[in-house]
XYZ file of N, CA, C and O in Angstrom:
568
model
N 70.106 61.486 148.101
C 69.831 60.789 146.864
C 69.371 59.369 147.183
O 69.956 58.695 148.026
N 68.327 58.944 146.490
C 67.809 57.586 146.670
C 68.456 56.651 145.652
O 68.479 56.940 144.463
N 68.963 55.538 146.165
C 69.623 54.542 145.325
C 68.934 53.196 145.473
O 68.390 52.880 146.532
N 69.002 52.399 144.410
C 68.533 51.014 144.462
C 69.722 50.124 144.139
O 70.536 50.449 143.261
N 69.838 49.012 144.839
C 70.942 48.087 144.608
C 70.399 46.664 144.539
O 69.471 46.305 145.265
N 70.969 45.890 143.630
C 70.571 44.499 143.490
C 71.740 43.649 143.037
O 72.738 44.160 142.523
N 71.582 42.356 143.228
C 72.648 41.430 142.853
C 72.070 40.048 142.638
O 70.915 39.783 142.982
N 72.892 39.180 142.087
C 72.582 37.753 142.116
C 73.530 37.121 143.125
O 74.263 37.827 143.831
N 73.528 35.806 143.200
C 74.364 35.108 144.180
C 75.849 35.421 144.017
O 76.571 35.508 144.998
N 76.294 35.640 142.780
C 77.706 35.942 142.534
C 78.126 37.301 143.051
O 79.306 37.544 143.287
N 77.188 38.194 143.221
C 77.495 39.535 143.687
C 77.057 39.835 145.098
O 77.208 40.963 145.585
N 76.523 38.828 145.785
C 75.927 39.058 147.101
C 76.903 39.666 148.111
O 76.598 40.670 148.760
N 78.074 39.094 148.256
C 79.035 39.591 149.259
C 79.486 41.008 148.944
O 79.584 41.852 149.843
N 79.745 41.292 147.667
C 80.148 42.645 147.292
C 79.003 43.631 147.503
O 79.222 44.760 147.933
N 77.782 43.210 147.242
C 76.632 44.086 147.480
C 76.586 44.522 148.944
O 76.333 45.692 149.242
N 76.840 43.600 149.859
C 76.832 43.950 151.282
C 77.888 45.004 151.596
O 77.623 45.949 152.357
N 79.066 44.861 151.000
C 80.140 45.849 151.206
C 79.737 47.212 150.653
O 79.951 48.246 151.294
N 79.169 47.213 149.452
C 78.763 48.464 148.818
C 77.646 49.128 149.621
O 77.679 50.342 149.851
N 76.683 48.360 150.074
C 75.591 48.926 150.865
C 76.109 49.572 152.150
O 75.689 50.687 152.502
N 76.995 48.901 152.824
C 77.578 49.439 154.063
C 78.268 50.780 153.774
O 78.100 51.750 154.514
N 79.005 50.826 152.691
C 79.716 52.038 152.284
C 78.734 53.169 151.954
O 78.927 54.317 152.381
N 77.695 52.847 151.205
C 76.703 53.855 150.815
C 75.956 54.399 152.024
O 75.721 55.610 152.122
N 75.596 53.535 152.934
C 74.894 53.973 154.134
C 75.793 54.865 154.996
O 75.335 55.857 155.554
N 77.085 54.538 155.056
C 78.030 55.372 155.800
C 78.168 56.755 155.165
O 78.410 57.745 155.866
N 77.968 56.827 153.862
C 78.015 58.111 153.155
C 76.690 58.862 153.256
O 76.593 59.996 152.793
N 75.674 58.248 153.841
C 74.413 58.924 154.060
C 73.367 58.747 152.972
O 72.343 59.430 152.979
N 73.595 57.837 152.043
C 72.620 57.586 150.992
C 71.467 56.739 151.512
O 71.652 55.877 152.373
N 70.288 56.986 150.972
C 69.126 56.150 151.223
C 69.184 55.022 150.191
O 69.141 55.279 148.988
N 69.301 53.784 150.666
C 69.519 52.641 149.782
C 68.382 51.639 149.917
O 68.077 51.186 151.016
N 67.771 51.287 148.781
C 66.772 50.232 148.745
C 67.447 48.964 148.246
O 68.012 48.943 147.156
N 67.396 47.921 149.044
C 67.979 46.629 148.686
C 66.920 45.819 147.946
O 65.961 45.332 148.533
N 67.117 45.653 146.641
C 66.170 44.936 145.800
C 66.472 43.442 145.715
O 65.846 42.732 144.938
N 67.414 42.950 146.505
C 67.753 41.528 146.513
C 68.944 41.269 145.612
O 69.444 42.171 144.985
N 69.388 40.053 145.585
C 68.985 38.906 146.366
C 69.460 39.068 147.818
O 70.234 39.972 148.104
N 68.984 38.177 148.673
C 69.226 38.358 150.102
C 70.075 37.271 150.743
O 70.181 37.204 151.958
N 70.680 36.432 149.911
C 71.664 35.446 150.396
C 72.442 34.933 149.193
O 72.227 35.383 148.070
N 73.339 34.012 149.412
C 74.215 33.537 148.336
C 73.683 32.297 147.615
O 74.418 31.668 146.855
N 72.394 31.978 147.797
C 71.793 30.853 147.076
C 71.690 31.190 145.598
O 71.398 32.328 145.227
N 71.891 30.190 144.757
C 71.814 30.389 143.312
C 70.475 31.020 142.932
O 69.418 30.618 143.420
N 70.539 32.038 142.054
C 69.337 32.742 141.613
C 69.575 33.311 140.215
O 70.678 33.223 139.688
N 68.547 33.911 139.654
C 68.603 34.422 138.293
C 68.773 35.937 138.280
O 67.892 36.674 138.743
N 69.879 36.402 137.719
C 70.193 37.834 137.715
C 69.128 38.724 137.061
O 68.914 39.849 137.522
N 68.407 38.285 136.000
C 67.427 39.201 135.398
C 66.313 39.631 136.362
O 65.774 40.740 136.238
N 65.997 38.787 137.316
C 64.964 39.127 138.305
C 65.365 40.381 139.067
O 64.564 41.310 139.267
N 66.613 40.462 139.476
C 67.084 41.570 140.300
C 67.414 42.795 139.463
O 67.251 43.929 139.939
N 67.820 42.586 138.216
C 67.978 43.718 137.304
C 66.631 44.404 137.109
O 66.532 45.638 137.136
N 65.590 43.629 136.939
C 64.238 44.165 136.757
C 63.765 44.894 138.015
O 63.130 45.951 137.925
N 64.063 44.361 139.181
C 63.670 45.015 140.432
C 64.292 46.410 140.539
O 63.607 47.380 140.863
N 65.577 46.506 140.276
C 66.274 47.792 140.382
C 65.789 48.758 139.311
O 65.490 49.922 139.599
N 65.685 48.309 138.078
C 65.266 49.207 137.005
C 63.828 49.680 137.208
O 63.502 50.831 136.902
N 62.975 48.826 137.746
C 61.588 49.231 138.022
C 61.539 50.358 139.047
O 60.724 51.280 138.927
N 62.387 50.297 140.056
C 62.436 51.359 141.061
C 62.843 52.691 140.431
O 62.310 53.747 140.779
N 63.764 52.637 139.489
C 64.187 53.855 138.785
C 63.054 54.357 137.893
O 62.730 55.547 137.898
N 62.439 53.463 137.141
C 61.349 53.852 136.249
C 60.183 54.476 137.000
O 59.543 55.397 136.497
N 59.908 54.000 138.199
C 58.804 54.532 139.007
C 59.193 55.796 139.780
O 58.365 56.376 140.465
N 60.461 56.194 139.702
C 60.919 57.373 140.418
C 61.198 57.140 141.881
O 61.377 58.088 142.643
N 61.259 55.877 142.287
C 61.531 55.550 143.685
C 63.025 55.483 143.980
O 63.429 55.370 145.138
N 63.843 55.547 142.922
C 65.301 55.626 143.051
C 65.803 56.478 141.895
O 65.236 56.449 140.801
N 66.843 57.239 142.159
C 67.441 58.073 141.111
C 68.462 57.286 140.294
O 68.544 57.442 139.083
N 69.257 56.468 140.994
C 70.298 55.684 140.355
C 70.271 54.271 140.903
O 69.752 54.030 141.996
N 70.863 53.344 140.150
C 70.918 51.964 140.590
C 72.307 51.378 140.471
O 73.135 51.862 139.695
N 72.535 50.336 141.237
C 73.781 49.569 141.189
C 73.393 48.102 141.108
O 72.572 47.627 141.902
N 73.979 47.394 140.139
C 73.726 45.967 139.958
C 75.047 45.216 139.952
O 76.003 45.646 139.307
N 75.087 44.099 140.662
C 76.324 43.326 140.794
C 76.020 41.859 140.553
O 75.119 41.288 141.181
N 76.776 41.257 139.652
C 76.734 39.805 139.472
C 78.180 39.337 139.372
O 79.094 40.077 139.728
N 78.404 38.127 138.912
C 79.769 37.620 138.849
C 80.661 38.430 137.932
O 81.773 38.801 138.297
N 80.171 38.741 136.731
C 80.956 39.514 135.761
C 80.417 40.912 135.534
O 81.121 41.760 134.998
N 79.168 41.148 135.862
C 78.505 42.413 135.553
C 77.871 42.423 134.175
O 77.037 43.258 133.872
N 78.244 41.485 133.345
C 77.765 41.444 131.963
C 76.277 41.132 131.897
O 75.509 41.829 131.231
N 75.857 40.074 132.571
C 74.446 39.700 132.540
C 73.552 40.795 133.070
O 72.508 41.114 132.478
N 73.946 41.397 134.181
C 73.155 42.485 134.750
C 73.039 43.652 133.777
O 71.958 44.228 133.601
N 74.147 44.018 133.130
C 74.091 45.162 132.214
C 73.220 44.847 131.002
O 72.451 45.705 130.550
N 73.289 43.634 130.511
C 72.451 43.255 129.371
C 70.975 43.282 129.754
O 70.138 43.809 129.001
N 70.640 42.730 130.894
C 69.243 42.698 131.340
C 68.720 44.106 131.625
O 67.606 44.452 131.222
N 69.501 44.918 132.299
C 69.059 46.269 132.659
C 68.814 47.119 131.422
O 67.838 47.881 131.365
N 69.666 47.000 130.426
C 69.538 47.828 129.236
C 68.352 47.463 128.356
O 68.038 48.187 127.409
N 67.663 46.397 128.665
C 66.433 46.036 127.949
C 65.256 46.901 128.396
O 64.221 46.943 127.743
N 65.399 47.576 129.520
C 64.298 48.317 130.128
C 64.285 49.778 129.660
O 65.328 50.424 129.573
N 63.097 50.295 129.386
C 62.926 51.666 128.906
C 63.504 52.677 129.892
O 63.296 52.569 131.102
N 64.245 53.625 129.356
C 64.784 54.709 130.171
C 66.017 54.351 130.970
O 66.535 55.186 131.710
N 66.505 53.144 130.811
C 67.683 52.710 131.576
C 68.920 52.796 130.695
O 68.929 52.365 129.545
N 69.946 53.377 131.267
C 71.253 53.460 130.620
C 72.251 52.841 131.602
O 72.788 53.524 132.469
N 72.424 51.534 131.480
C 73.296 50.789 132.397
C 74.685 50.663 131.793
O 74.821 50.374 130.600
N 75.692 50.873 132.627
C 77.076 50.804 132.173
C 77.862 49.824 133.032
O 77.823 49.898 134.259
N 78.553 48.919 132.375
C 79.444 47.983 133.048
C 80.787 48.678 133.239
O 81.427 49.072 132.262
N 81.184 48.867 134.478
C 82.423 49.583 134.777
C 83.298 48.772 135.720
O 82.846 48.379 136.797
N 84.533 48.589 135.304
C 85.519 47.918 136.149
C 86.736 48.800 136.394
O 87.778 48.319 136.834
N 86.584 50.095 136.089
C 87.646 51.055 136.361
C 87.016 52.418 136.628
O 85.867 52.675 136.252
N 87.753 53.283 137.282
C 87.261 54.592 137.698
C 87.023 55.499 136.492
O 86.038 56.237 136.443
N 87.900 55.462 135.497
C 87.733 56.307 134.317
C 86.404 56.039 133.626
O 85.677 56.974 133.261
N 86.048 54.778 133.449
C 84.780 54.429 132.790
C 83.588 54.914 133.604
O 82.586 55.373 133.043
N 83.666 54.802 134.919
C 82.573 55.260 135.782
C 82.375 56.764 135.640
O 81.239 57.244 135.572
N 83.459 57.504 135.586
C 83.379 58.957 135.425
C 82.848 59.312 134.040
O 81.926 60.120 133.901
N 83.393 58.690 133.015
C 83.007 59.013 131.636
C 81.555 58.658 131.347
O 80.858 59.407 130.652
N 81.078 57.546 131.876
C 79.710 57.153 131.565
C 78.688 58.061 132.223
O 77.592 58.262 131.692
N 79.023 58.636 133.355
C 78.112 59.624 133.969
C 78.185 60.952 133.210
O 77.168 61.542 132.890
N 79.410 61.422 132.899
C 79.565 62.696 132.211
C 79.011 62.679 130.792
O 78.375 63.631 130.367
N 79.266 61.614 130.047
C 78.939 61.576 128.622
C 77.641 60.852 128.302
O 76.963 61.215 127.334
N 77.312 59.793 129.052
C 76.150 58.965 128.734
C 74.990 59.153 129.696
O 73.928 58.570 129.496
N 75.203 59.916 130.751
C 74.205 60.097 131.801
C 73.664 58.740 132.268
O 72.461 58.555 132.451
N 74.570 57.780 132.444
C 74.179 56.442 132.897
C 73.449 56.548 134.224
O 73.820 57.340 135.093
N 72.397 55.734 134.361
C 71.648 55.754 135.620
C 71.743 54.432 136.378
O 71.181 54.298 137.454
N 72.471 53.478 135.824
C 72.723 52.212 136.513
C 74.186 51.827 136.326
O 74.688 51.785 135.200
N 74.842 51.548 137.423
C 76.214 51.054 137.427
C 76.180 49.544 137.604
O 75.554 49.038 138.536
N 76.860 48.823 136.712
C 76.979 47.368 136.827
C 78.438 47.013 137.075
O 79.339 47.605 136.469
N 78.655 46.042 137.949
C 80.010 45.595 138.270
C 80.031 44.084 138.430
O 79.010 43.476 138.760
N 81.206 43.519 138.237
C 81.400 42.090 138.400
C 82.222 41.782 139.632
O 83.397 42.151 139.725
N 81.616 41.095 140.581
C 82.293 40.774 141.843
C 83.441 39.792 141.656
O 84.349 39.749 142.483
N 83.407 39.018 140.581
C 84.492 38.070 140.316
C 85.585 38.699 139.461
O 86.572 38.044 139.154
N 85.401 39.969 139.102
C 86.345 40.685 138.244
C 87.161 41.685 139.046
O 88.360 41.835 138.819
N 86.505 42.392 139.978
C 87.187 43.415 140.769
C 86.981 43.143 142.259
O 86.047 42.460 142.642
N 87.866 43.676 143.049
C 87.756 43.532 144.492
C 86.945 44.654 145.097
O 86.578 45.631 144.438
N 86.687 44.545 146.389
C 85.850 45.511 147.096
C 86.459 46.913 147.102
O 85.745 47.896 146.930
N 87.754 47.023 147.279
C 88.392 48.345 147.325
C 88.173 49.124 146.047
O 87.765 50.288 146.072
N 88.444 48.492 144.907
C 88.234 49.143 143.620
C 86.745 49.393 143.389
O 86.354 50.455 142.901
N 85.906 48.448 143.746
C 84.458 48.615 143.567
C 83.959 49.865 144.294
O 83.156 50.626 143.738
N 84.427 50.097 145.492
C 83.979 51.273 146.252
C 84.462 52.575 145.611
O 83.733 53.574 145.591
N 85.660 52.569 145.040
C 86.146 53.752 144.323
C 85.298 54.011 143.077
O 84.981 55.152 142.755
N 84.924 52.942 142.382
C 84.071 53.068 141.192
C 82.703 53.608 141.586
O 82.168 54.515 140.936
N 82.128 53.067 142.641
C 80.827 53.530 143.124
C 80.891 55.010 143.468
O 80.024 55.807 143.061
N 81.902 55.431 144.220
C 82.031 56.837 144.603
C 82.155 57.732 143.375
O 81.512 58.791 143.296
N 82.951 57.328 142.424
C 83.134 58.116 141.206
C 81.825 58.224 140.437
O 81.441 59.314 139.986
N 81.124 57.111 140.284
C 79.847 57.094 139.579
C 78.847 58.038 140.249
O 78.194 58.844 139.584
N 78.749 57.978 141.559
C 77.767 58.785 142.283
C 78.159 60.255 142.386
O 77.287 61.122 142.449
N 79.440 60.544 142.395
C 79.915 61.918 142.579
C 80.104 62.677 141.274
O 80.439 63.865 141.301
N 79.897 62.019 140.151
C 80.077 62.650 138.841
C 78.722 63.003 138.252
O 77.816 62.166 138.211
N 78.598 64.225 137.789
C 77.348 64.696 137.174
C 77.428 64.601 135.656
O 78.522 64.609 135.068
N 76.272 64.527 135.018
C 76.170 64.585 133.560
C 76.640 65.960 133.101
O 76.316 66.974 133.720
N 77.374 66.012 132.020
C 77.943 67.270 131.538
C 76.904 68.232 130.988
O 77.134 69.442 130.973
N 75.787 67.718 130.496
C 74.758 68.518 129.822
C 75.264 69.183 128.550
O 74.630 70.110 128.046
N 76.388 68.713 128.025
C 76.870 69.221 126.738
C 75.874 68.837 125.653
O 75.343 67.717 125.650
N 75.645 69.734 124.727
C 74.684 69.515 123.642
C 74.992 68.231 122.880
O 74.095 67.469 122.537
N 76.282 67.979 122.614
C 76.649 66.779 121.838
C 76.274 65.499 122.574
O 75.841 64.523 121.957
N 76.390 65.493 123.895
C 76.034 64.299 124.655
C 74.521 64.140 124.747
O 74.008 63.026 124.642
N 73.822 65.241 124.905
C 72.359 65.186 124.911
C 71.862 64.653 123.565
O 70.977 63.793 123.518
N 72.424 65.168 122.473
C 72.037 64.695 121.131
C 72.301 63.200 120.962
O 71.443 62.465 120.483
N 73.426 62.751 121.407
C 73.789 61.335 121.236
C 72.881 60.424 122.052
O 72.466 59.360 121.584
N 72.575 60.823 123.264
C 71.692 60.027 124.111
C 70.284 59.964 123.514
O 69.597 58.965 123.638
N 69.876 61.033 122.848
C 68.519 61.086 122.290
C 68.273 60.006 121.231
O 67.132 59.639 120.974
N 69.319 59.470 120.642
C 69.165 58.412 119.641
C 68.559 57.140 120.242
O 67.911 56.384 119.555
N 68.816 56.906 121.512
C 68.334 55.649 122.110
C 67.502 55.876 123.366
O 67.233 54.933 124.108
N 67.068 57.081 123.609
C 66.230 57.340 124.790
C 64.769 57.193 124.456
O 64.321 57.360 123.373
């Protein structure tokens, strides 16, 4: 599976941890930036990741900033993107099963690396249910 990952300065260190974990699991990961902890604007990197998904160059994306809020707001402005802010494993599982989310957003200042990796694994290992009710609900905003 091809993944795209991006962050702003607030999420840079956690992004490195997540990338290392994903590569160890055998995922092909495109790093859409940022590439250091210098102050930067999160919408730039949200757009980079969502563009890769829209072009079919990545199946799923992960975005990390200080809270995850800005990234999720920016990502959800893009056509075909269903970004979910998750700070717990249950939400990561539910958003894949029920919402067919294609972008996971997290806040590096909200959760630690251990929990973040569990959330990432749950998000990536959970499939969309394909239940008619969920397909119908998603169709309202797709």
